[in-house]
């Protein structure tokens, strides 16, 4: 007779490619009911915009029908966005400590949208991602902190001054299903630009604690362009789930993306990925793509820097027209190529958030990370330690180049590495992982603390 254990064993063969893990260890499987020959269950994904829903459902059904006394499997697919933790006090470069920070009550995830310079389409991307996530069913807010050129009011076609409740908390405006708050709703054109930098930090803090955001799955923050002090202070003052960097091919992209990375790494904010805007021109008749600048720049940078590439968006006059008309393209022309790109990117962003939240849900935090004679040694805060040889870690690299997202199979044969094989650089990723650059040039593997402990168990076994 089929038991719940049998059902879970079967479902443990099904993976969520967004998180690269099986749906049982991700705790996605809920409400199992067995009434042979029928079995039913719910699978609750953490990504509302997942592109793998149908495939996961089909694989789960197929796995369940492999049970000897089952001939019907009802699988209901659901989703619930996970929440990132509030910020613990952070130690910063130079021995300073940033105080603990909290997300606004009811807000599950804060995502910063950043760019190295103005005019790359950061605000356009933020607006369209907010809409794409809303269309996927998520509850979304957008906080326009771009002090130098607040444009979300125009993009969403709203300009009212927000009202406040009795406790002077601001009520966000709402347009196209997205809750909005912008510097532009509160400042006037006469506000001197010189004041706007210092104001930005204070206002963002006020936007976090003094705005009635309500229940939100994602609150996107449209940061001012650049990677200077203002942006750094902003990112420190709120517990970000992660940051997205928007770039264009004609940027001196590498330096700019690197600057972005340099800004987020010391403050333990994971960079969820790079988006390349105005990547190419798509012919409206035949869809042929012309790469006006260089092709594949965004992908090259992201692989060189080991940051996920979230996708490229065509340069399309309709994007501008839609923004100027107060209805971003994802809503105005949902069938356009640009809208499709935004939806695909939104799905990847939601996947990256789900992954960061799952991995940071582990309580394992390192006190010290050392290189110890060809091995990585991590001393955890509880005093215990984990030691793993570098060649073992390299051969267990979890990145998409090394592992098939769907099957979890390794794409490469085991590498025979020279005796002087070593880690050239070990960088923190958020507060849940490290990224290792190896002496063979490979550097795309992000090893979460959770997975490092799992690998140590595997090595011991
Ligand atoms: P930023 O926030 O980086 O300063 P904006 O989002 O304000 O940039 O975009 C700058 C200009 O470029 C706007 O006029 C916008 O409509 C336009 N734009 C942005 N992305 C695209 C695109 N993919 N195709 C065509 N125009 C775009």
Short mmCIF file of C-alpha atoms and ligand atoms in Angstrom, two decimals:
data_model
loop_
_atom_site.label_atom_id
_atom_site.label_comp_id
_atom_site.label_asym_id
_atom_site.label_seq_id
_atom_site.Cartn_x
_atom_site.Cartn_y
_atom_site.Cartn_z
CA UNK A 1 0.00 0.00 0.00
CA UNK A 2 1.34 3.44 -0.93
CA UNK A 3 2.40 5.56 2.03
CA UNK A 4 3.19 9.26 2.29
CA UNK A 5 6.88 8.31 2.40
CA UNK A 6 6.53 6.51 -0.97
CA UNK A 7 4.88 9.60 -2.47
CA UNK A 8 7.68 11.84 -1.20
CA UNK A 9 10.35 9.45 -2.46
CA UNK A 10 8.84 9.60 -5.94
CA UNK A 11 8.48 13.40 -5.87
CA UNK A 12 12.08 13.79 -4.70
CA UNK A 13 13.09 12.85 -8.27
CA UNK A 14 11.45 16.07 -9.56
CA UNK A 15 13.57 19.21 -9.57
CA UNK A 16 12.74 22.89 -9.66
CA UNK A 17 15.28 24.25 -12.17
CA UNK A 18 14.94 27.75 -10.67
CA UNK A 19 16.53 26.56 -7.45
CA UNK A 20 18.42 23.56 -8.78
CA UNK A 21 17.00 21.30 -6.06
CA UNK A 22 14.31 18.68 -5.75
CA UNK A 23 10.81 19.78 -4.80
CA UNK A 24 10.74 17.67 -1.62
CA UNK A 25 13.87 19.13 -0.03
CA UNK A 26 12.56 22.57 -1.02
CA UNK A 27 9.45 21.73 1.05
CA UNK A 28 7.17 22.51 -1.88
CA UNK A 29 4.98 19.43 -1.50
CA UNK A 30 1.84 20.00 0.55
CA UNK A 31 -1.45 18.24 1.35
CA UNK A 32 -0.72 14.72 0.17
CA UNK A 33 -3.85 12.58 0.03
CA UNK A 34 -3.69 8.91 -0.76
CA UNK A 35 -6.83 7.00 -1.59
CA UNK A 36 -5.59 4.21 -3.86
CA UNK A 37 -5.77 4.15 -6.82
CA UNK A 38 -5.86 7.97 -6.57
CA UNK A 39 -3.18 10.22 -5.10
CA UNK A 40 -3.34 14.00 -4.92
CA UNK A 41 -1.03 16.73 -3.68
CA UNK A 42 -0.20 20.41 -4.02
CA UNK A 43 3.15 21.73 -5.18
CA UNK A 44 3.79 25.26 -3.98
CA UNK A 45 6.59 26.98 -5.92
CA UNK A 46 8.39 30.05 -4.57
CA UNK A 47 8.38 31.76 -7.99
CA UNK A 48 5.00 33.13 -9.16
CA UNK A 49 6.44 33.74 -12.64
CA UNK A 50 8.05 30.30 -12.98
CA UNK A 51 8.35 29.06 -16.54
CA UNK A 52 8.67 25.50 -15.31
CA UNK A 53 5.17 25.07 -13.85
CA UNK A 54 3.84 22.73 -16.54
CA UNK A 55 6.96 20.68 -16.69
CA UNK A 56 7.13 20.23 -12.90
CA UNK A 57 3.45 19.22 -12.83
CA UNK A 58 3.95 16.70 -15.64
CA UNK A 59 7.07 15.22 -14.10
CA UNK A 60 5.39 14.96 -10.70
CA UNK A 61 2.37 13.18 -12.20
CA UNK A 62 4.57 10.80 -14.12
CA UNK A 63 6.61 10.02 -11.00
CA UNK A 64 3.46 9.36 -8.94
CA UNK A 65 1.98 7.10 -11.60
CA UNK A 66 5.08 4.96 -11.11
CA UNK A 67 3.65 3.85 -7.73
CA UNK A 68 2.32 0.31 -8.04
CA UNK A 69 -1.23 0.82 -6.76
CA UNK A 70 -1.80 4.32 -8.20
CA UNK A 71 -3.45 4.96 -11.55
CA UNK A 72 -4.51 8.58 -11.12
CA UNK A 73 -2.39 11.49 -9.83
CA UNK A 74 -3.93 14.93 -9.27
CA UNK A 75 -1.28 17.59 -8.85
CA UNK A 76 -2.30 21.17 -8.11
CA UNK A 77 0.32 23.84 -8.77
CA UNK A 78 0.38 26.88 -6.48
CA UNK A 79 2.90 29.50 -5.50
CA UNK A 80 3.83 31.55 -2.43
CA UNK A 81 6.69 34.04 -2.50
CA UNK A 82 9.23 33.48 0.27
CA UNK A 83 10.40 36.32 2.48
CA UNK A 84 13.98 37.49 2.94
CA UNK A 85 15.19 38.05 6.50
CA UNK A 86 15.46 41.49 8.06
CA UNK A 87 18.99 42.84 8.15
CA UNK A 88 21.30 41.91 10.98
CA UNK A 89 23.94 44.50 11.93
CA UNK A 90 26.59 44.45 9.21
CA UNK A 91 30.31 44.79 9.55
CA UNK A 92 31.54 47.07 6.83
CA UNK A 93 34.95 47.59 5.28
CA UNK A 94 37.03 49.83 7.54
CA UNK A 95 35.74 48.25 10.74
CA UNK A 96 32.48 50.20 10.87
CA UNK A 97 29.18 48.59 11.67
CA UNK A 98 25.90 49.41 9.97
CA UNK A 99 22.92 49.12 12.31
CA UNK A 100 20.28 46.41 11.92
CA UNK A 101 17.62 47.35 9.42
CA UNK A 102 14.07 46.15 8.91
CA UNK A 103 11.87 45.77 5.88
CA UNK A 104 8.58 47.65 5.96
CA UNK A 105 6.00 45.46 7.75
CA UNK A 106 4.26 43.11 5.31
CA UNK A 107 6.92 43.46 2.60
CA UNK A 108 8.60 40.15 1.78
CA UNK A 109 11.44 41.23 -0.52
CA UNK A 110 13.27 44.45 -1.35
CA UNK A 111 15.03 44.53 -4.70
CA UNK A 112 17.26 47.42 -5.79
CA UNK A 113 17.49 48.28 -9.48
CA UNK A 114 20.85 49.98 -10.09
CA UNK A 115 22.93 51.25 -12.99
CA UNK A 116 26.42 52.63 -13.39
CA UNK A 117 25.17 55.76 -15.15
CA UNK A 118 21.97 57.52 -16.17
CA UNK A 119 20.04 56.94 -19.37
CA UNK A 120 20.56 53.18 -19.67
CA UNK A 121 16.86 52.50 -19.04
CA UNK A 122 17.04 51.59 -15.35
CA UNK A 123 13.69 53.22 -14.57
CA UNK A 124 12.08 51.68 -17.66
CA UNK A 125 13.33 48.25 -16.62
CA UNK A 126 12.15 48.75 -13.01
CA UNK A 127 8.67 49.80 -14.19
CA UNK A 128 8.26 46.91 -16.61
CA UNK A 129 9.60 44.31 -14.20
CA UNK A 130 7.17 45.58 -11.56
CA UNK A 131 4.34 45.16 -14.06
CA UNK A 132 5.46 41.74 -15.29
CA UNK A 133 5.59 40.45 -11.70
CA UNK A 134 2.15 41.97 -11.06
CA UNK A 135 0.78 40.22 -14.14
CA UNK A 136 2.17 36.95 -12.80
CA UNK A 137 -0.10 37.50 -9.79
CA UNK A 138 2.42 38.91 -7.29
CA UNK A 139 1.74 41.93 -5.11
CA UNK A 140 4.29 44.55 -6.13
CA UNK A 141 5.39 48.03 -5.10
CA UNK A 142 7.83 50.38 -6.76
CA UNK A 143 9.75 52.98 -4.79
CA UNK A 144 11.28 55.63 -7.02
CA UNK A 145 14.42 56.77 -5.25
CA UNK A 146 15.96 58.25 -8.38
CA UNK A 147 16.38 61.70 -6.90
CA UNK A 148 18.07 63.14 -9.94
CA UNK A 149 15.34 62.17 -12.38
CA UNK A 150 12.28 60.62 -10.75
CA UNK A 151 10.30 59.29 -13.70
CA UNK A 152 7.99 56.60 -12.38
CA UNK A 153 5.09 59.06 -12.07
CA UNK A 154 5.28 59.75 -15.81
CA UNK A 155 5.80 56.12 -16.67
CA UNK A 156 2.74 55.04 -14.72
CA UNK A 157 0.69 58.11 -15.64
CA UNK A 158 0.20 59.40 -12.08
CA UNK A 159 1.24 62.66 -10.46
CA UNK A 160 -1.05 63.14 -7.44
CA UNK A 161 0.39 64.11 -4.13
CA UNK A 162 0.06 61.07 -1.85
CA UNK A 163 -2.29 61.39 1.12
CA UNK A 164 -1.30 60.53 4.68
CA UNK A 165 -3.16 58.70 7.46
CA UNK A 166 -3.66 60.09 11.01
CA UNK A 167 -0.16 58.96 11.94
CA UNK A 168 1.32 60.87 9.02
CA UNK A 169 2.17 57.67 7.14
CA UNK A 170 1.98 58.16 3.38
CA UNK A 171 -0.47 56.13 1.34
CA UNK A 172 1.20 54.98 -1.89
CA UNK A 173 -0.49 55.74 -5.19
CA UNK A 174 -1.56 52.79 -7.29
CA UNK A 175 -1.43 52.41 -11.08
CA UNK A 176 -1.73 49.32 -13.28
CA UNK A 177 -1.90 47.26 -10.08
CA UNK A 178 1.48 48.49 -8.77
CA UNK A 179 1.83 50.51 -5.56
CA UNK A 180 3.97 53.55 -6.19
CA UNK A 181 5.90 56.09 -4.20
CA UNK A 182 8.26 58.54 -5.84
CA UNK A 183 10.50 61.39 -4.90
CA UNK A 184 8.73 63.06 -7.80
CA UNK A 185 5.42 63.06 -5.89
CA UNK A 186 7.01 65.01 -3.03
CA UNK A 187 9.67 67.27 -4.52
CA UNK A 188 9.15 70.09 -6.95
CA UNK A 189 11.26 71.05 -9.93
CA UNK A 190 12.56 73.90 -7.77
CA UNK A 191 14.14 71.55 -5.19
CA UNK A 192 17.87 72.23 -5.72
CA UNK A 193 19.69 69.19 -7.11
CA UNK A 194 22.48 69.67 -4.56
CA UNK A 195 20.01 68.82 -1.76
CA UNK A 196 18.77 65.74 -3.45
CA UNK A 197 21.69 63.45 -2.56
CA UNK A 198 21.42 63.78 1.23
CA UNK A 199 17.64 63.85 0.89
CA UNK A 200 17.71 60.56 -0.96
CA UNK A 201 18.94 58.58 2.00
CA UNK A 202 16.53 60.22 4.43
CA UNK A 203 13.64 59.88 2.06
CA UNK A 204 14.32 56.24 1.27
CA UNK A 205 14.34 55.52 4.99
CA UNK A 206 11.07 57.42 5.22
CA UNK A 207 9.77 55.50 2.23
CA UNK A 208 10.53 52.27 4.07
CA UNK A 209 9.11 53.13 7.48
CA UNK A 210 6.71 55.96 6.72
CA UNK A 211 4.73 54.52 3.80
CA UNK A 212 1.78 52.16 4.17
CA UNK A 213 2.95 49.61 1.62
CA UNK A 214 0.71 46.86 2.98
CA UNK A 215 1.32 43.24 2.01
CA UNK A 216 3.81 43.02 -0.87
CA UNK A 217 5.72 40.11 -2.38
CA UNK A 218 8.26 42.44 -4.00
CA UNK A 219 9.13 46.07 -3.44
CA UNK A 220 11.45 47.32 -6.18
CA UNK A 221 13.65 50.34 -5.46
CA UNK A 222 14.65 52.41 -8.48
CA UNK A 223 18.03 53.72 -7.26
CA UNK A 224 19.64 56.92 -8.48
CA UNK A 225 22.10 56.16 -11.32
CA UNK A 226 25.74 55.67 -10.38
CA UNK A 227 27.59 53.78 -7.73
CA UNK A 228 28.63 56.57 -5.40
CA UNK A 229 28.08 57.34 -1.74
CA UNK A 230 24.39 58.09 -2.05
CA UNK A 231 23.72 54.69 -3.59
CA UNK A 232 25.96 52.96 -1.08
CA UNK A 233 24.21 54.57 1.87
CA UNK A 234 20.85 53.67 0.39
CA UNK A 235 21.76 50.04 -0.02
CA UNK A 236 23.03 49.90 3.55
CA UNK A 237 20.01 51.52 5.08
CA UNK A 238 17.57 48.81 3.96
CA UNK A 239 17.80 45.01 4.12
CA UNK A 240 17.89 44.28 0.40
CA UNK A 241 17.10 40.77 -0.81
CA UNK A 242 19.30 41.55 -3.79
CA UNK A 243 20.19 44.00 -6.52
CA UNK A 244 19.80 44.02 -10.29
CA UNK A 245 22.26 45.92 -12.46
CA UNK A 246 21.01 47.44 -15.72
CA UNK A 247 23.55 48.13 -18.40
CA UNK A 248 23.70 48.76 -22.17
CA UNK A 249 26.09 47.35 -24.76
CA UNK A 250 27.59 50.76 -25.50
CA UNK A 251 28.47 51.33 -21.86
CA UNK A 252 32.02 50.72 -20.94
CA UNK A 253 30.00 47.92 -19.54
CA UNK A 254 32.58 45.90 -17.80
CA UNK A 255 33.87 48.72 -15.62
CA UNK A 256 30.37 49.83 -14.84
CA UNK A 257 29.12 46.39 -13.94
CA UNK A 258 32.23 45.84 -11.86
CA UNK A 259 31.62 49.09 -10.01
CA UNK A 260 28.11 47.90 -9.25
CA UNK A 261 29.47 44.64 -7.94
CA UNK A 262 32.05 46.43 -5.84
CA UNK A 263 29.28 48.50 -4.30
CA UNK A 264 27.11 45.55 -3.31
CA UNK A 265 29.64 42.90 -2.31
CA UNK A 266 31.06 44.50 0.87
CA UNK A 267 27.56 45.23 2.16
CA UNK A 268 26.55 41.58 1.60
CA UNK A 269 23.87 42.33 -0.95
CA UNK A 270 23.68 39.55 -3.53
CA UNK A 271 23.68 40.78 -7.12
CA UNK A 272 20.75 38.85 -8.62
CA UNK A 273 21.98 39.50 -12.14
CA UNK A 274 22.73 41.84 -15.02
CA UNK A 275 20.16 43.02 -17.57
CA UNK A 276 21.38 44.34 -20.90
CA UNK A 277 18.94 46.98 -22.14
CA UNK A 278 18.87 48.30 -25.72
CA UNK A 279 20.76 45.14 -26.65
CA UNK A 280 19.73 44.94 -30.29
CA UNK A 281 17.23 46.25 -32.82
CA UNK A 282 14.51 43.79 -33.81
CA UNK A 283 12.94 44.25 -37.27
CA UNK A 284 9.19 44.71 -36.84
CA UNK A 285 8.50 42.67 -40.00
CA UNK A 286 10.78 39.67 -39.79
CA UNK A 287 12.01 39.82 -36.17
CA UNK A 288 15.62 39.68 -37.36
CA UNK A 289 17.94 41.04 -34.70
CA UNK A 290 20.58 43.65 -35.54
CA UNK A 291 23.21 44.13 -32.89
CA UNK A 292 23.98 47.82 -33.35
CA UNK A 293 26.73 47.77 -30.78
CA UNK A 294 28.56 44.63 -29.75
CA UNK A 295 26.77 41.32 -29.40
CA UNK A 296 26.82 39.26 -26.26
CA UNK A 297 28.58 41.93 -24.16
CA UNK A 298 26.22 41.49 -21.21
CA UNK A 299 26.63 37.73 -21.28
CA UNK A 300 30.41 38.00 -21.46
CA UNK A 301 30.60 40.36 -18.52
CA UNK A 302 28.28 38.29 -16.43
CA UNK A 303 30.23 35.12 -17.09
CA UNK A 304 33.53 36.91 -16.44
CA UNK A 305 32.26 38.35 -13.20
CA UNK A 306 30.28 35.25 -12.26
CA UNK A 307 26.97 37.12 -12.05
CA UNK A 308 23.85 35.62 -13.65
CA UNK A 309 22.82 37.14 -16.98
CA UNK A 310 19.10 37.83 -16.71
CA UNK A 311 18.56 38.71 -20.37
CA UNK A 312 18.63 41.41 -23.02
CA UNK A 313 15.91 43.80 -24.16
CA UNK A 314 15.59 45.16 -27.70
CA UNK A 315 15.82 48.86 -28.44
CA UNK A 316 12.27 49.63 -29.48
CA UNK A 317 10.71 53.10 -29.95
CA UNK A 318 7.48 51.61 -28.57
CA UNK A 319 9.21 51.24 -25.19
CA UNK A 320 9.72 55.01 -25.04
CA UNK A 321 6.25 55.79 -26.38
CA UNK A 322 4.68 53.48 -23.81
CA UNK A 323 6.69 55.03 -20.97
CA UNK A 324 5.81 58.56 -22.08
CA UNK A 325 2.14 57.64 -22.38
CA UNK A 326 1.91 56.42 -18.79
CA UNK A 327 1.45 52.71 -19.57
CA UNK A 328 4.71 50.73 -19.68
CA UNK A 329 5.07 48.39 -22.65
CA UNK A 330 4.39 45.19 -20.69
CA UNK A 331 0.83 46.49 -20.25
CA UNK A 332 0.47 48.58 -23.39
CA UNK A 333 1.80 46.03 -25.89
CA UNK A 334 1.94 42.72 -24.04
CA UNK A 335 2.57 40.80 -27.29
CA UNK A 336 5.64 42.84 -28.28
CA UNK A 337 9.10 41.29 -28.21
CA UNK A 338 10.19 43.79 -25.54
CA UNK A 339 7.25 42.85 -23.28
CA UNK A 340 8.12 39.17 -23.72
CA UNK A 341 11.74 39.86 -22.76
CA UNK A 342 10.61 41.73 -19.66
CA UNK A 343 8.39 38.79 -18.62
CA UNK A 344 11.24 36.31 -19.10
CA UNK A 345 13.56 38.52 -17.08
CA UNK A 346 10.93 38.96 -14.34
CA UNK A 347 10.71 35.19 -14.06
CA UNK A 348 14.49 34.97 -13.65
CA UNK A 349 14.47 37.73 -11.03
CA UNK A 350 11.76 35.94 -9.05
CA UNK A 351 13.77 32.71 -9.34
CA UNK A 352 16.91 34.43 -8.07
CA UNK A 353 14.97 35.87 -5.11
CA UNK A 354 13.55 32.44 -4.29
CA UNK A 355 17.04 30.93 -4.42
CA UNK A 356 18.60 33.64 -2.25
CA UNK A 357 15.82 33.27 0.33
CA UNK A 358 16.04 29.48 0.41
CA UNK A 359 19.80 29.50 0.83
CA UNK A 360 19.85 32.28 3.42
CA UNK A 361 17.18 30.42 5.41
CA UNK A 362 20.02 28.25 6.68
CA UNK A 363 21.30 29.37 10.06
CA UNK A 364 24.90 28.41 9.20
CA UNK A 365 27.07 31.50 9.28
CA UNK A 366 30.85 31.48 8.97
CA UNK A 367 33.07 33.14 11.53
CA UNK A 368 36.20 32.59 9.47
CA UNK A 369 36.96 31.39 5.94
CA UNK A 370 40.51 30.11 5.48
CA UNK A 371 42.71 28.38 2.95
CA UNK A 372 44.32 25.44 4.65
CA UNK A 373 46.86 23.46 2.65
CA UNK A 374 44.87 22.88 -0.53
CA UNK A 375 41.62 22.87 1.37
CA UNK A 376 38.88 25.32 2.21
CA UNK A 377 38.24 25.61 5.92
CA UNK A 378 35.17 27.33 7.28
CA UNK A 379 34.85 27.92 11.00
CA UNK A 380 31.18 28.42 11.84
CA UNK A 381 29.81 30.75 14.51
CA UNK A 382 29.04 27.78 16.78
CA UNK A 383 32.76 26.88 16.76
CA UNK A 384 32.44 23.79 14.55
CA UNK A 385 34.29 23.67 11.25
CA UNK A 386 34.01 22.21 7.77
CA UNK A 387 37.05 21.31 5.68
CA UNK A 388 36.74 20.49 1.98
CA UNK A 389 39.58 19.89 -0.52
CA UNK A 390 39.67 22.41 -3.36
CA UNK A 391 39.59 19.73 -6.08
CA UNK A 392 36.48 18.20 -4.50
CA UNK A 393 34.79 21.62 -4.43
CA UNK A 394 35.78 22.35 -8.02
CA UNK A 395 34.36 19.01 -9.13
CA UNK A 396 31.15 19.78 -7.24
CA UNK A 397 30.76 23.26 -8.73
CA UNK A 398 27.00 23.96 -8.71
CA UNK A 399 26.92 26.53 -11.55
CA UNK A 400 24.77 26.15 -14.67
CA UNK A 401 27.87 25.53 -16.80
CA UNK A 402 28.74 22.46 -14.71
CA UNK A 403 25.27 21.11 -13.79
CA UNK A 404 22.16 20.45 -15.88
CA UNK A 405 19.38 22.55 -14.33
CA UNK A 406 16.70 19.94 -14.96
CA UNK A 407 18.34 16.66 -14.14
CA UNK A 408 21.00 17.83 -11.69
CA UNK A 409 23.51 15.71 -13.64
CA UNK A 410 27.04 16.97 -13.98
CA UNK A 411 27.78 18.11 -17.51
CA UNK A 412 31.51 17.52 -17.21
CA UNK A 413 33.61 14.52 -16.41
CA UNK A 414 35.54 14.66 -13.17
CA UNK A 415 38.48 17.01 -13.66
CA UNK A 416 41.93 15.79 -12.78
CA UNK A 417 43.48 18.86 -11.26
CA UNK A 418 47.15 19.67 -10.70
CA UNK A 419 48.53 19.47 -7.18
CA UNK A 420 48.93 23.26 -7.07
CA UNK A 421 45.24 23.77 -7.92
CA UNK A 422 43.83 26.44 -5.63
CA UNK A 423 41.28 29.15 -5.00
CA UNK A 424 42.53 32.48 -6.34
CA UNK A 425 39.76 34.53 -4.76
CA UNK A 426 36.85 33.88 -2.40
CA UNK A 427 34.10 36.52 -2.38
CA UNK A 428 31.04 36.67 -0.14
CA UNK A 429 27.62 36.52 -1.83
CA UNK A 430 24.97 38.11 0.35
CA UNK A 431 25.10 36.46 3.76
CA UNK A 432 24.50 32.96 2.52
CA UNK A 433 27.23 31.92 0.11
CA UNK A 434 30.73 32.38 -1.28
CA UNK A 435 31.83 32.61 -4.87
CA UNK A 436 35.15 30.98 -5.61
CA UNK A 437 37.50 31.94 -8.47
CA UNK A 438 39.69 28.89 -9.19
CA UNK A 439 43.19 28.78 -10.61
CA UNK A 440 41.84 27.08 -13.77
CA UNK A 441 39.91 30.33 -14.51
CA UNK A 442 36.48 28.95 -13.60
CA UNK A 443 34.60 31.35 -11.34
CA UNK A 444 30.87 31.01 -11.82
CA UNK A 445 30.16 28.68 -8.92
CA UNK A 446 28.28 30.11 -5.97
CA UNK A 447 28.61 27.76 -3.00
CA UNK A 448 25.90 28.38 -0.41
CA UNK A 449 26.81 27.60 3.20
CA UNK A 450 23.94 25.14 3.21
CA UNK A 451 25.37 23.29 0.20
CA UNK A 452 28.91 23.34 1.64
CA UNK A 453 27.64 21.53 4.74
CA UNK A 454 25.77 19.06 2.53
CA UNK A 455 28.95 18.42 0.51
CA UNK A 456 30.90 17.79 3.70
CA UNK A 457 28.34 15.14 4.70
CA UNK A 458 28.66 13.56 1.26
CA UNK A 459 32.45 13.49 1.58
CA UNK A 460 32.24 11.89 5.04
CA UNK A 461 29.76 9.25 3.88
P1 LIG B 1 17.51 55.70 -16.58
O1 LIG B 1 16.52 55.39 -15.49
O2 LIG B 1 18.62 54.70 -16.65
O3 LIG B 1 18.02 57.10 -16.54
P2 LIG B 1 15.24 55.66 -18.37
O4 LIG B 1 14.51 54.42 -17.99
O5 LIG B 1 14.68 56.96 -17.91
O6 LIG B 1 16.76 55.56 -18.00
O7 LIG B 1 15.37 55.62 -19.95
C1 LIG B 1 16.01 56.66 -20.69
C2 LIG B 1 15.30 56.82 -22.02
O8 LIG B 1 15.52 55.65 -22.81
C3 LIG B 1 13.79 56.98 -21.88
O9 LIG B 1 13.36 57.88 -22.85
C4 LIG B 1 13.28 55.58 -22.18
O10 LIG B 1 11.95 55.61 -22.70
C5 LIG B 1 14.27 55.09 -23.21
N1 LIG B 1 14.40 53.62 -23.23
C6 LIG B 1 14.68 52.81 -22.19
N2 LIG B 1 14.76 51.52 -22.58
C7 LIG B 1 14.49 51.51 -23.92
C8 LIG B 1 14.40 50.48 -24.92
N3 LIG B 1 14.61 49.20 -24.62
N4 LIG B 1 14.10 50.86 -26.19
C9 LIG B 1 13.91 52.16 -26.50
N5 LIG B 1 13.97 53.16 -25.61
C10 LIG B 1 14.26 52.85 -24.34
#
